[in-house]
CSV table of C-alpha atoms in Angstrom, one decimal:
chain,number,residue,atom,x,y,z
A,238,ILE,CA,16.2,10.3,-9.6
A,239,GLY,CA,15.7,9.2,-13.2
A,240,ILE,CA,14.2,5.8,-12.6
A,241,LYS,CA,11.4,4.7,-15.0
A,242,HIS,CA,8.4,3.3,-13.1
A,243,LEU,CA,6.2,0.5,-14.3
A,244,VAL,CA,3.1,-0.3,-12.3
A,245,VAL,CA,2.3,-4.0,-11.9
A,246,GLN,CA,-1.3,-4.9,-11.0
A,247,THR,CA,-2.0,-7.9,-8.8
A,248,ASP,CA,-5.2,-9.0,-7.1
A,249,GLU,CA,-4.4,-10.8,-3.9
A,250,LEU,CA,-8.1,-10.6,-2.8
A,251,GLN,CA,-8.9,-13.3,-5.3
A,252,ASN,CA,-6.5,-15.7,-3.6
A,253,PRO,CA,-8.1,-17.6,-0.7
A,254,GLU,CA,-4.7,-18.4,0.7
A,255,TYR,CA,-4.3,-14.6,1.1
A,256,THR,CA,-7.8,-13.7,2.3
A,257,SER,CA,-7.9,-16.4,4.9
A,258,ASN,CA,-5.3,-14.3,6.7
A,259,ARG,CA,-3.2,-16.9,8.3
A,260,ALA,CA,0.3,-16.1,9.6
A,261,ASP,CA,1.8,-16.8,6.2
A,262,ARG,CA,-0.5,-14.2,4.4
A,263,CYS,CA,2.5,-12.1,3.3
A,264,TYR,CA,4.1,-15.1,1.7
A,265,HIS,CA,1.2,-15.5,-0.7
A,266,CYS,CA,1.1,-11.8,-1.5
A,267,LYS,CA,4.8,-11.7,-2.3
A,268,ASP,CA,4.7,-15.0,-4.2
A,269,THR,CA,2.0,-13.5,-6.5
A,270,LEU,CA,4.0,-10.2,-6.9
A,271,TYR,CA,7.3,-11.9,-7.7
A,272,ARG,CA,5.7,-14.1,-10.3
A,273,GLU,CA,4.3,-11.1,-12.0
A,274,LEU,CA,7.6,-9.3,-11.7
A,275,ARG,CA,9.5,-12.3,-13.2
A,276,SER,CA,7.2,-12.3,-16.2
A,277,LEU,CA,7.7,-8.5,-16.6
A,278,ALA,CA,11.5,-8.8,-16.2
A,279,ASP,CA,11.7,-11.6,-18.8
A,280,SER,CA,9.7,-9.6,-21.3
A,281,LEU,CA,12.1,-6.7,-20.8
A,282,GLY,CA,15.2,-8.8,-21.0
A,283,LEU,CA,16.1,-8.1,-17.4
A,284,GLU,CA,17.8,-10.7,-15.2
A,285,ALA,CA,17.6,-9.3,-11.7
A,286,ILE,CA,14.7,-8.4,-9.4
A,287,LEU,CA,15.6,-6.3,-6.4
A,288,ASP,CA,13.7,-5.5,-3.2
A,289,GLY,CA,14.3,-3.1,-0.3
A,290,THR,CA,14.8,-5.6,2.5
A,291,GLN,CA,17.3,-4.2,5.1
A,292,VAL,CA,18.9,-5.6,8.2
A,293,ASP,CA,16.2,-4.4,10.6
A,294,ASP,CA,13.6,-6.4,8.7
A,295,LEU,CA,15.3,-9.7,9.8
A,296,SER,CA,14.2,-9.0,13.4
A,297,ASP,CA,10.6,-9.7,12.4
A,298,ASP,CA,8.8,-12.8,11.2
A,299,ARG,CA,8.8,-12.1,7.4
A,300,PRO,CA,7.1,-14.8,5.4
A,301,GLY,CA,7.4,-12.5,2.4
A,302,PHE,CA,11.2,-12.8,2.7
A,303,ARG,CA,10.9,-16.5,2.1
A,304,ALA,CA,9.0,-15.9,-1.1
A,305,ALA,CA,11.7,-13.5,-2.2
A,306,GLN,CA,14.4,-16.1,-1.6
A,307,GLU,CA,12.4,-18.7,-3.5
A,308,ALA,CA,12.0,-16.3,-6.4
A,309,GLY,CA,15.7,-15.4,-6.5
A,310,VAL,CA,15.1,-11.8,-5.6
A,311,ARG,CA,18.2,-9.9,-4.5
A,312,SER,CA,18.3,-7.5,-1.6
A,313,PRO,CA,21.2,-5.0,-2.1
A,314,LEU,CA,20.5,-3.1,1.1
A,315,LEU,CA,20.7,-6.3,3.1
A,316,ILE,CA,23.9,-7.3,1.3
A,317,ALA,CA,25.4,-3.9,2.2
A,318,SER,CA,24.3,-4.4,5.9
A,319,PHE,CA,22.1,-1.2,5.8
A,320,SER,CA,19.7,-0.7,8.7
A,321,LYS,CA,16.6,1.4,8.5
A,322,THR,CA,18.5,4.3,10.0
A,323,ASP,CA,21.2,3.9,7.3
A,324,VAL,CA,18.6,3.9,4.5
A,325,ARG,CA,17.0,7.1,5.9
A,326,GLU,CA,20.3,8.9,6.2
A,327,ALA,CA,21.4,7.9,2.7
A,328,ALA,CA,18.0,9.2,1.4
A,329,ARG,CA,18.4,12.4,3.3
A,330,MET,CA,21.9,13.0,1.9
A,331,LEU,CA,20.6,12.4,-1.6
A,332,GLY,CA,17.9,15.0,-1.0
A,333,LEU,CA,14.9,12.7,-1.3
A,334,SER,CA,11.8,14.3,0.1
A,335,VAL,CA,10.6,11.0,1.6
A,336,TRP,CA,13.7,10.3,3.7
A,337,ASP,CA,11.7,10.5,7.0
A,338,LYS,CA,8.4,9.1,5.7
A,339,PRO,CA,6.8,6.8,8.3
A,340,ALA,CA,6.7,3.1,7.4
A,341,MET,CA,3.4,2.1,5.8
A,342,PRO,CA,2.7,-1.6,5.8
A,343,CYS,CA,-0.2,-2.9,3.8
A,344,LEU,CA,-3.7,-2.4,5.4
A,345,SER,CA,-4.2,-6.2,5.6
A,346,SER,CA,-1.5,-6.3,8.3
A,347,ARG,CA,-4.0,-4.4,10.6
A,348,ILE,CA,-6.5,-7.3,10.6
A,349,THR,CA,-6.2,-9.9,13.3
A,350,HIS,CA,-4.8,-13.2,12.0
A,351,GLY,CA,-7.6,-15.6,11.3
A,352,GLU,CA,-10.2,-12.9,10.4
A,353,GLU,CA,-10.9,-12.8,6.7
A,354,VAL,CA,-9.4,-10.0,4.6
A,355,THR,CA,-12.1,-8.2,2.7
A,356,THR,CA,-12.4,-5.1,0.6
A,357,ASP,CA,-14.9,-3.7,3.1
A,358,LYS,CA,-12.6,-4.1,6.0
A,359,LEU,CA,-9.7,-2.6,4.2
A,360,GLY,CA,-11.9,0.4,3.2
A,361,MET,CA,-12.9,0.9,6.8
A,362,ILE,CA,-9.3,0.8,8.0
A,363,GLY,CA,-8.1,3.1,5.3
A,364,GLN,CA,-10.8,5.7,5.9
A,365,ALA,CA,-10.3,5.5,9.7
A,366,GLU,CA,-6.5,6.1,9.4
A,367,LEU,CA,-7.0,9.0,7.0
A,368,TYR,CA,-9.6,10.6,9.3
A,369,VAL,CA,-7.5,10.3,12.5
A,370,LYS,CA,-4.4,11.5,10.8
A,371,GLU,CA,-6.1,14.6,9.4
A,372,LEU,CA,-7.8,15.4,12.7
A,373,THR,CA,-4.9,14.9,15.1
A,374,GLY,CA,-1.8,15.4,12.9
A,375,VAL,CA,-0.2,12.1,14.0
A,376,ARG,CA,2.5,10.7,11.7
A,377,ASN,CA,2.8,7.1,12.9
A,378,LEU,CA,-0.6,5.5,13.2
A,379,ARG,CA,-2.2,2.0,13.0
A,380,VAL,CA,-5.9,1.3,13.2
A,381,ARG,CA,-6.1,-2.4,14.1
A,382,TYR,CA,-9.2,-4.4,13.1
A,383,GLY,CA,-10.4,-7.2,15.3
A,384,ASN,CA,-14.0,-8.6,15.6
A,385,SER,CA,-15.5,-5.3,14.2
A,386,SER,CA,-13.5,-3.3,16.8
A,387,ALA,CA,-10.9,-0.6,16.1
A,388,ARG,CA,-7.7,-0.3,18.1
A,389,ILE,CA,-5.9,2.9,17.6
A,390,GLU,CA,-2.1,2.7,18.0
A,391,VAL,CA,0.2,5.8,17.7
A,392,ALA,CA,3.9,6.3,18.4
A,393,PRO,CA,4.4,6.7,22.2
A,394,GLU,CA,5.5,10.3,21.8
A,395,GLU,CA,2.3,11.1,19.9
A,396,ARG,CA,-0.1,9.7,22.5
A,397,LYS,CA,-0.5,13.2,24.1
A,398,LEU,CA,-2.3,14.4,20.9
A,399,PHE,CA,-5.3,12.4,22.0
A,400,PHE,CA,-5.7,14.0,25.4
A,401,ASP,CA,-8.6,16.1,24.4
A,402,GLU,CA,-12.2,15.1,25.3
A,403,ALA,CA,-13.9,16.7,22.3
A,404,MET,CA,-11.4,15.1,19.9
A,405,MET,CA,-11.9,11.6,21.4
A,406,ASP,CA,-15.6,11.9,21.2
A,407,GLN,CA,-15.3,13.0,17.6
A,408,ILE,CA,-13.0,10.1,16.7
A,409,ASP,CA,-15.4,7.6,18.4
A,410,ARG,CA,-18.4,8.9,16.5
A,411,ALA,CA,-16.6,9.0,13.2
A,412,LEU,CA,-15.2,5.5,13.3
A,413,LYS,CA,-18.5,4.0,14.5
A,414,GLN,CA,-20.1,5.6,11.5
A,415,LEU,CA,-17.6,3.8,9.3
A,416,GLY,CA,-18.9,0.5,10.8
A,417,PHE,CA,-16.7,-0.2,13.8
A,418,MET,CA,-18.6,-1.4,16.9
A,419,THR,CA,-16.1,-0.2,19.5
A,420,VAL,CA,-13.1,2.2,19.3
A,421,THR,CA,-10.2,1.9,21.7
A,422,LEU,CA,-6.9,3.6,22.2
A,423,ASP,CA,-3.8,1.6,23.0
A,424,LEU,CA,-2.3,3.3,26.0
A,425,LYS,CA,1.1,1.7,25.5
A,426,GLY,CA,1.4,3.0,22.0
A,427,TYR,CA,2.4,1.5,18.7
A,428,SER,CA,4.0,-2.0,18.8
A,429,ARG,CA,4.8,-4.4,16.0
A,430,ARG,CA,3.7,-7.3,18.1
A,431,GLU,CA,0.0,-8.1,17.6
A,432,ARG,CA,-2.2,-8.2,20.7
A,433,THR,CA,-5.8,-9.4,21.0
A,434,PRO,CA,-7.9,-6.3,21.8
A,435,ALA,CA,-10.3,-8.1,24.2
A,436,ALA,CA,-7.5,-9.4,26.3
A,437,ASP,CA,-5.3,-6.3,26.5
A,438,PRO,CA,-5.6,-4.4,29.8
A,439,LEU,CA,-4.0,-1.3,28.3
A,440,LEU,CA,-6.9,-0.6,26.0
A,441,LEU,CA,-9.6,1.9,26.9
A,442,PRO,CA,-12.7,2.8,24.8
A,443,MET,CA,-12.4,6.2,23.3
A,444,ALA,CA,-15.8,7.3,24.5
A,445,SER,CA,-15.1,6.4,28.1
A,446,LEU,CA,-11.8,8.2,28.1
A,447,SER,CA,-13.6,11.5,27.6
A,448,HIS,CA,-16.1,11.1,30.5
């Protein structure tokens, strides 16, 4: 669409406020990002920094939004009262190929609060999600990490893709080879609300589901 892209490199994993993975982790990520963007904007003689926050984002706890407000970042979609559905429809009408692309939050959001964010854990999660997507064809997927365990969440309408014994065994073996101690499937399906794997009655080990 004729927009020039400049890639800004940040290294949140060097910030203990980020890697400690408290509930305000996203604040420290965005704070770092907006500082870098402000420096870039100033060097280019630009005044405004914009983000893609929209109305539906306000229904979640968003520490990153506080960082945006502190940095003076403007949110045109929010000002125009656009919802996620509105954004997708506008993108579709403009002919953008990514108009229905599933949301993809950062991999750190998969790690249970209080557990340290590390490069190794992020690598395990990324490889696990790529493997499961390629094997099953699911579009909406989260592999949650907690206490060395993987909790697989997919959209409710995609749960049926896992109802295959050989596939479940294959996923169980593959993710354990990546370093996960146990692999579970969340029977309720994807949810934004975090749950503790050990305390959730709707989780079943992948291996036991196939026997």
